[in-house]
Amino acid sequence: MKMPTHLQEKILNVAADLFYRQGIRATGVDAIVKAANTTKMSLYKYFPSKDDLVLAFLRKRDGDFRQWFVEQVDSKADTPEGKLLAVFDVIGAWMAIPEFRGCAFINAAAEFPLEGNPVHRVSAEFYDSFRSYISDLAKAAGCADPESLALQLSLLVEGAIVSEQMKRHSGAGEYAKQAAKMLIEGSIPHKKTRHPQKQTSQERQ
């Protein structure tokens, strides 16, 4: 696999920042070239079109975010059940940072709503992978229907992200966590330890 050059990586990083902060359609090639201190010729050498650059941005975002997210969840809980709830702690912390502008994939899908569009497909694939991750945790936790729980928790995450994007400090993350806790507890049969009952004097006779 050909390694990216320094300039190629710089262009991608600059574009990623602008796409996320300003929106994909609102960010033109001229703005990217200016911010990267390069030329259109150099940009098109590595990315033949803006669409190629957008897809590269989303794939990079996918890999970077997925690695960071899993590491954060793993650092907060040791059990599958604990990690399911930790998902909402990590999401909540991410939504609280000043640079938060929503989810890059939800934003991209909204800008390119047709399902056949490559940008829309990459965005949908991100959430397919996210649900698979949640489903694996639910399965490991002993949930009888891990796919249903994964869909429910994913919907809570997506809803919280959009709510927080529309109104900062909305408390959406905490409300989503509370709802998730009820869903998780209702979906995973907990092992109950049976304590031996004390015999009455009549039973002992």
PDB file of C-alpha atoms in Angstrom:
ATOM      1  CA  MET A   1       0.000   0.000   0.000  1.00  0.00           C
ATOM      2  CA  LYS A   2       1.388   3.378  -1.013  1.00  0.00           C
ATOM      3  CA  MET A   3       2.092   5.603   1.981  1.00  0.00           C
ATOM      4  CA  PRO A   4       0.664   9.143   1.862  1.00  0.00           C
ATOM      5  CA  THR A   5       3.066  12.002   1.334  1.00  0.00           C
ATOM      6  CA  HIS A   6       3.337  14.847   3.822  1.00  0.00           C
ATOM      7  CA  LEU A   7       1.486  17.215   1.480  1.00  0.00           C
ATOM      8  CA  GLN A   8      -1.246  14.662   0.767  1.00  0.00           C
ATOM      9  CA  GLU A   9      -1.771  14.161   4.491  1.00  0.00           C
ATOM     10  CA  LYS A  10      -1.758  17.923   5.087  1.00  0.00           C
ATOM     11  CA  ILE A  11      -4.389  18.518   2.409  1.00  0.00           C
ATOM     12  CA  LEU A  12      -6.572  15.755   3.844  1.00  0.00           C
ATOM     13  CA  ASN A  13      -6.260  17.054   7.406  1.00  0.00           C
ATOM     14  CA  VAL A  14      -7.076  20.625   6.363  1.00  0.00           C
ATOM     15  CA  ALA A  15     -10.050  19.464   4.280  1.00  0.00           C
ATOM     16  CA  ALA A  16     -11.298  17.270   7.132  1.00  0.00           C
ATOM     17  CA  ASP A  17     -11.239  20.206   9.528  1.00  0.00           C
ATOM     18  CA  LEU A  18     -13.069  22.502   7.103  1.00  0.00           C
ATOM     19  CA  PHE A  19     -15.617  19.880   6.057  1.00  0.00           C
ATOM     20  CA  TYR A  20     -16.469  19.174   9.698  1.00  0.00           C
ATOM     21  CA  ARG A  21     -16.619  22.804  10.860  1.00  0.00           C
ATOM     22  CA  GLN A  22     -18.243  24.415   7.826  1.00  0.00           C
ATOM     23  CA  GLY A  23     -19.999  21.586   6.000  1.00  0.00           C
ATOM     24  CA  ILE A  24     -19.003  19.754   2.849  1.00  0.00           C
ATOM     25  CA  ARG A  25     -20.981  21.732   0.277  1.00  0.00           C
ATOM     26  CA  ALA A  26     -20.043  25.045   1.914  1.00  0.00           C
ATOM     27  CA  THR A  27     -16.324  24.264   1.631  1.00  0.00           C
ATOM     28  CA  GLY A  28     -14.870  24.815  -1.819  1.00  0.00           C
ATOM     29  CA  VAL A  29     -11.617  23.548  -3.242  1.00  0.00           C
ATOM     30  CA  ASP A  30     -10.236  27.103  -3.274  1.00  0.00           C
ATOM     31  CA  ALA A  31     -10.687  27.386   0.493  1.00  0.00           C
ATOM     32  CA  ILE A  32      -8.943  24.050   1.062  1.00  0.00           C
ATOM     33  CA  VAL A  33      -6.029  24.992  -1.194  1.00  0.00           C
ATOM     34  CA  LYS A  34      -5.630  28.337   0.570  1.00  0.00           C
ATOM     35  CA  ALA A  35      -5.765  26.826   4.068  1.00  0.00           C
ATOM     36  CA  ALA A  36      -3.294  24.089   3.098  1.00  0.00           C
ATOM     37  CA  ASN A  37      -0.996  26.656   1.474  1.00  0.00           C
ATOM     38  CA  THR A  38      -0.779  24.632  -1.720  1.00  0.00           C
ATOM     39  CA  THR A  39      -2.124  24.667  -5.292  1.00  0.00           C
ATOM     40  CA  LYS A  40      -5.081  23.102  -7.066  1.00  0.00           C
ATOM     41  CA  MET A  41      -2.647  21.137  -9.182  1.00  0.00           C
ATOM     42  CA  SER A  42      -1.141  19.558  -6.082  1.00  0.00           C
ATOM     43  CA  LEU A  43      -4.569  18.831  -4.585  1.00  0.00           C
ATOM     44  CA  TYR A  44      -5.827  17.160  -7.744  1.00  0.00           C
ATOM     45  CA  LYS A  45      -2.612  15.153  -7.980  1.00  0.00           C
ATOM     46  CA  TYR A  46      -3.616  13.284  -4.812  1.00  0.00           C
ATOM     47  CA  PHE A  47      -7.396  13.696  -4.998  1.00  0.00           C
ATOM     48  CA  PRO A  48      -8.702  13.773  -8.611  1.00  0.00           C
ATOM     49  CA  SER A  49     -11.961  15.421  -7.522  1.00  0.00           C
ATOM     50  CA  LYS A  50     -13.603  17.014  -4.504  1.00  0.00           C
ATOM     51  CA  ASP A  51     -15.742  13.878  -4.179  1.00  0.00           C
ATOM     52  CA  ASP A  52     -12.578  11.787  -3.794  1.00  0.00           C
ATOM     53  CA  LEU A  53     -11.389  14.160  -1.086  1.00  0.00           C
ATOM     54  CA  VAL A  54     -14.739  13.962   0.729  1.00  0.00           C
ATOM     55  CA  LEU A  55     -14.672  10.151   0.702  1.00  0.00           C
ATOM     56  CA  ALA A  56     -11.070  10.155   1.934  1.00  0.00           C
ATOM     57  CA  PHE A  57     -12.119  12.487   4.765  1.00  0.00           C
ATOM     58  CA  LEU A  58     -14.986  10.214   5.820  1.00  0.00           C
ATOM     59  CA  ARG A  59     -12.874   7.050   5.697  1.00  0.00           C
ATOM     60  CA  LYS A  60     -10.160   8.731   7.749  1.00  0.00           C
ATOM     61  CA  ARG A  61     -12.762   9.951  10.214  1.00  0.00           C
ATOM     62  CA  ASP A  62     -14.178   6.438  10.437  1.00  0.00           C
ATOM     63  CA  GLY A  63     -10.833   4.858  11.285  1.00  0.00           C
ATOM     64  CA  ASP A  64      -9.698   7.573  13.694  1.00  0.00           C
ATOM     65  CA  PHE A  65     -12.998   7.863  15.542  1.00  0.00           C
ATOM     66  CA  ARG A  66     -13.552   4.113  15.788  1.00  0.00           C
ATOM     67  CA  GLN A  67     -10.110   3.516  17.321  1.00  0.00           C
ATOM     68  CA  TRP A  68     -10.465   6.409  19.764  1.00  0.00           C
ATOM     69  CA  PHE A  69     -14.008   5.428  20.725  1.00  0.00           C
ATOM     70  CA  VAL A  70     -13.257   1.768  21.468  1.00  0.00           C
ATOM     71  CA  GLU A  71     -10.179   2.723  23.502  1.00  0.00           C
ATOM     72  CA  GLN A  72     -12.240   5.176  25.552  1.00  0.00           C
ATOM     73  CA  VAL A  73     -15.003   2.646  26.221  1.00  0.00           C
ATOM     74  CA  ASP A  74     -12.487  -0.050  27.162  1.00  0.00           C
ATOM     75  CA  SER A  75     -10.803   2.338  29.613  1.00  0.00           C
ATOM     76  CA  LYS A  76     -14.078   2.981  31.448  1.00  0.00           C
ATOM     77  CA  ALA A  77     -15.448  -0.532  31.944  1.00  0.00           C
ATOM     78  CA  ASP A  78     -14.253  -4.124  32.185  1.00  0.00           C
ATOM     79  CA  THR A  79     -17.456  -6.057  31.478  1.00  0.00           C
ATOM     80  CA  PRO A  80     -19.587  -6.112  28.305  1.00  0.00           C
ATOM     81  CA  GLU A  81     -22.586  -4.803  30.241  1.00  0.00           C
ATOM     82  CA  GLY A  82     -20.496  -2.015  31.726  1.00  0.00           C
ATOM     83  CA  LYS A  83     -19.142  -1.108  28.296  1.00  0.00           C
ATOM     84  CA  LEU A  84     -22.667  -0.792  26.885  1.00  0.00           C
ATOM     85  CA  LEU A  85     -23.369   1.947  29.403  1.00  0.00           C
ATOM     86  CA  ALA A  86     -19.877   3.432  29.054  1.00  0.00           C
ATOM     87  CA  VAL A  87     -20.713   4.107  25.399  1.00  0.00           C
ATOM     88  CA  PHE A  88     -22.943   6.937  26.626  1.00  0.00           C
ATOM     89  CA  ASP A  89     -20.266   8.321  28.955  1.00  0.00           C
ATOM     90  CA  VAL A  90     -17.853   8.557  26.026  1.00  0.00           C
ATOM     91  CA  ILE A  91     -20.475  10.094  23.743  1.00  0.00           C
ATOM     92  CA  GLY A  92     -21.403  12.577  26.460  1.00  0.00           C
ATOM     93  CA  ALA A  93     -17.787  13.656  26.972  1.00  0.00           C
ATOM     94  CA  TRP A  94     -17.291  14.043  23.212  1.00  0.00           C
ATOM     95  CA  MET A  95     -20.430  16.156  22.848  1.00  0.00           C
ATOM     96  CA  ALA A  96     -19.206  18.458  25.629  1.00  0.00           C
ATOM     97  CA  ILE A  97     -16.031  19.598  23.839  1.00  0.00           C
ATOM     98  CA  PRO A  98     -16.161  23.123  22.329  1.00  0.00           C
ATOM     99  CA  GLU A  99     -15.223  21.792  18.867  1.00  0.00           C
ATOM    100  CA  PHE A 100     -18.280  19.528  18.699  1.00  0.00           C
ATOM    101  CA  ARG A 101     -20.242  20.094  15.491  1.00  0.00           C
ATOM    102  CA  GLY A 102     -22.339  16.951  15.486  1.00  0.00           C
ATOM    103  CA  CYS A 103     -21.505  13.649  13.826  1.00  0.00           C
ATOM    104  CA  ALA A 104     -19.577  13.962  10.566  1.00  0.00           C
ATOM    105  CA  PHE A 105     -21.471  10.992   9.128  1.00  0.00           C
ATOM    106  CA  ILE A 106     -24.937  12.226  10.057  1.00  0.00           C
ATOM    107  CA  ASN A 107     -24.012  15.647   8.668  1.00  0.00           C
ATOM    108  CA  ALA A 108     -22.670  14.131   5.443  1.00  0.00           C
ATOM    109  CA  ALA A 109     -25.730  11.933   4.966  1.00  0.00           C
ATOM    110  CA  ALA A 110     -27.950  14.987   5.410  1.00  0.00           C
ATOM    111  CA  GLU A 111     -25.988  16.900   2.765  1.00  0.00           C
ATOM    112  CA  PHE A 112     -26.093  13.929   0.370  1.00  0.00           C
ATOM    113  CA  PRO A 113     -29.486  12.336   1.098  1.00  0.00           C
ATOM    114  CA  LEU A 114     -29.733   9.971  -1.884  1.00  0.00           C
ATOM    115  CA  GLU A 115     -28.976   6.419  -0.737  1.00  0.00           C
ATOM    116  CA  GLY A 116     -27.050   5.621  -3.897  1.00  0.00           C
ATOM    117  CA  ASN A 117     -24.617   8.486  -3.389  1.00  0.00           C
ATOM    118  CA  PRO A 118     -21.122   7.250  -2.360  1.00  0.00           C
ATOM    119  CA  VAL A 119     -20.946   9.809   0.470  1.00  0.00           C
ATOM    120  CA  HIS A 120     -24.295   8.624   1.818  1.00  0.00           C
ATOM    121  CA  ARG A 121     -23.221   4.963   1.557  1.00  0.00           C
ATOM    122  CA  VAL A 122     -19.975   5.535   3.487  1.00  0.00           C
ATOM    123  CA  SER A 123     -21.916   7.388   6.177  1.00  0.00           C
ATOM    124  CA  ALA A 124     -24.473   4.572   6.453  1.00  0.00           C
ATOM    125  CA  GLU A 125     -21.674   2.005   6.649  1.00  0.00           C
ATOM    126  CA  PHE A 126     -20.222   3.816   9.659  1.00  0.00           C
ATOM    127  CA  TYR A 127     -23.437   3.355  11.624  1.00  0.00           C
ATOM    128  CA  ASP A 128     -23.783  -0.235  10.428  1.00  0.00           C
ATOM    129  CA  SER A 129     -20.353  -0.884  11.963  1.00  0.00           C
ATOM    130  CA  PHE A 130     -21.305   1.007  15.113  1.00  0.00           C
ATOM    131  CA  ARG A 131     -24.415  -1.133  15.575  1.00  0.00           C
ATOM    132  CA  SER A 132     -22.361  -4.280  15.015  1.00  0.00           C
ATOM    133  CA  TYR A 133     -19.985  -3.160  17.769  1.00  0.00           C
ATOM    134  CA  ILE A 134     -22.902  -2.595  20.146  1.00  0.00           C
ATOM    135  CA  SER A 135     -24.486  -5.894  19.120  1.00  0.00           C
ATOM    136  CA  ASP A 136     -21.259  -7.785  19.895  1.00  0.00           C
ATOM    137  CA  LEU A 137     -21.140  -6.212  23.357  1.00  0.00           C
ATOM    138  CA  ALA A 138     -24.803  -7.074  23.940  1.00  0.00           C
ATOM    139  CA  LYS A 139     -24.234 -10.649  22.849  1.00  0.00           C
ATOM    140  CA  ALA A 140     -21.223 -10.964  25.164  1.00  0.00           C
ATOM    141  CA  ALA A 141     -23.335  -9.548  28.000  1.00  0.00           C
ATOM    142  CA  GLY A 142     -25.905 -12.306  27.536  1.00  0.00           C
ATOM    143  CA  CYS A 143     -28.670 -10.325  25.875  1.00  0.00           C
ATOM    144  CA  ALA A 144     -31.301 -12.576  24.296  1.00  0.00           C
ATOM    145  CA  ASP A 145     -31.802 -10.212  21.334  1.00  0.00           C
ATOM    146  CA  PRO A 146     -28.524  -8.288  20.878  1.00  0.00           C
ATOM    147  CA  GLU A 147     -29.413  -6.858  17.464  1.00  0.00           C
ATOM    148  CA  SER A 148     -32.600  -5.239  18.747  1.00  0.00           C
ATOM    149  CA  LEU A 149     -30.799  -3.746  21.733  1.00  0.00           C
ATOM    150  CA  ALA A 150     -28.018  -2.503  19.438  1.00  0.00           C
ATOM    151  CA  LEU A 151     -30.548  -0.729  17.231  1.00  0.00           C
ATOM    152  CA  GLN A 152     -32.294   0.821  20.229  1.00  0.00           C
ATOM    153  CA  LEU A 153     -29.041   2.071  21.778  1.00  0.00           C
ATOM    154  CA  SER A 154     -27.781   3.347  18.433  1.00  0.00           C
ATOM    155  CA  LEU A 155     -30.979   5.333  17.970  1.00  0.00           C
ATOM    156  CA  LEU A 156     -30.468   6.871  21.404  1.00  0.00           C
ATOM    157  CA  VAL A 157     -26.899   7.837  20.498  1.00  0.00           C
ATOM    158  CA  GLU A 158     -27.883   9.341  17.145  1.00  0.00           C
ATOM    159  CA  GLY A 159     -30.795  11.239  18.682  1.00  0.00           C
ATOM    160  CA  ALA A 160     -28.634  12.636  21.474  1.00  0.00           C
ATOM    161  CA  ILE A 161     -26.010  13.805  18.984  1.00  0.00           C
ATOM    162  CA  VAL A 162     -28.548  15.636  16.823  1.00  0.00           C
ATOM    163  CA  SER A 163     -30.255  17.178  19.877  1.00  0.00           C
ATOM    164  CA  GLU A 164     -26.955  18.411  21.265  1.00  0.00           C
ATOM    165  CA  GLN A 165     -25.948  19.799  17.885  1.00  0.00           C
ATOM    166  CA  MET A 166     -29.205  21.748  17.632  1.00  0.00           C
ATOM    167  CA  LYS A 167     -28.963  23.063  21.198  1.00  0.00           C
ATOM    168  CA  ARG A 168     -25.728  22.939  23.141  1.00  0.00           C
ATOM    169  CA  HIS A 169     -25.790  21.865  26.792  1.00  0.00           C
ATOM    170  CA  SER A 170     -29.198  20.314  26.222  1.00  0.00           C
ATOM    171  CA  GLY A 171     -28.585  17.424  28.603  1.00  0.00           C
ATOM    172  CA  ALA A 172     -29.427  15.009  25.774  1.00  0.00           C
ATOM    173  CA  GLY A 173     -26.466  12.791  26.570  1.00  0.00           C
ATOM    174  CA  GLU A 174     -27.525  12.230  30.160  1.00  0.00           C
ATOM    175  CA  TYR A 175     -31.154  11.579  29.222  1.00  0.00           C
ATOM    176  CA  ALA A 176     -29.996   9.092  26.586  1.00  0.00           C
ATOM    177  CA  LYS A 177     -27.837   7.338  29.183  1.00  0.00           C
ATOM    178  CA  GLN A 178     -30.772   7.036  31.588  1.00  0.00           C
ATOM    179  CA  ALA A 179     -32.945   5.514  28.856  1.00  0.00           C
ATOM    180  CA  ALA A 180     -30.091   3.215  27.811  1.00  0.00           C
ATOM    181  CA  LYS A 181     -29.693   1.952  31.376  1.00  0.00           C
ATOM    182  CA  MET A 182     -33.334   0.904  31.482  1.00  0.00           C
ATOM    183  CA  LEU A 183     -33.087  -0.797  28.089  1.00  0.00           C
ATOM    184  CA  ILE A 184     -29.904  -2.645  29.054  1.00  0.00           C
ATOM    185  CA  GLU A 185     -31.294  -3.787  32.399  1.00  0.00           C
ATOM    186  CA  GLY A 186     -34.487  -4.960  30.728  1.00  0.00           C
ATOM    187  CA  SER A 187     -32.658  -6.841  27.986  1.00  0.00           C
ATOM    188  CA  ILE A 188     -30.010  -8.686  29.961  1.00  0.00           C
ATOM    189  CA  PRO A 189     -31.137 -11.332  32.468  1.00  0.00           C
ATOM    190  CA  HIS A 190     -29.106 -10.799  35.591  1.00  0.00           C
ATOM    191  CA  LYS A 191     -27.893 -13.774  37.548  1.00  0.00           C
ATOM    192  CA  LYS A 192     -29.639 -13.933  40.850  1.00  0.00           C
ATOM    193  CA  THR A 193     -27.938 -15.524  43.804  1.00  0.00           C
ATOM    194  CA  ARG A 194     -30.357 -17.587  45.774  1.00  0.00           C
ATOM    195  CA  HIS A 195     -29.880 -17.408  49.500  1.00  0.00           C
ATOM    196  CA  PRO A 196     -30.969 -20.465  51.500  1.00  0.00           C
ATOM    197  CA  GLN A 197     -34.133 -19.679  53.386  1.00  0.00           C
ATOM    198  CA  LYS A 198     -34.194 -20.119  57.095  1.00  0.00           C
ATOM    199  CA  GLN A 199     -36.193 -23.134  58.159  1.00  0.00           C
ATOM    200  CA  THR A 200     -38.947 -22.669  60.650  1.00  0.00           C
ATOM    201  CA  SER A 201     -38.939 -24.718  63.818  1.00  0.00           C
ATOM    202  CA  GLN A 202     -41.842 -26.749  62.410  1.00  0.00           C
ATOM    203  CA  GLU A 203     -39.912 -27.562  59.167  1.00  0.00           C
ATOM    204  CA  ARG A 204     -36.913 -28.715  61.167  1.00  0.00           C
ATOM    205  CA  GLN A 205     -38.999 -31.244  63.089  1.00  0.00           C
TER     206      GLN A 205
END
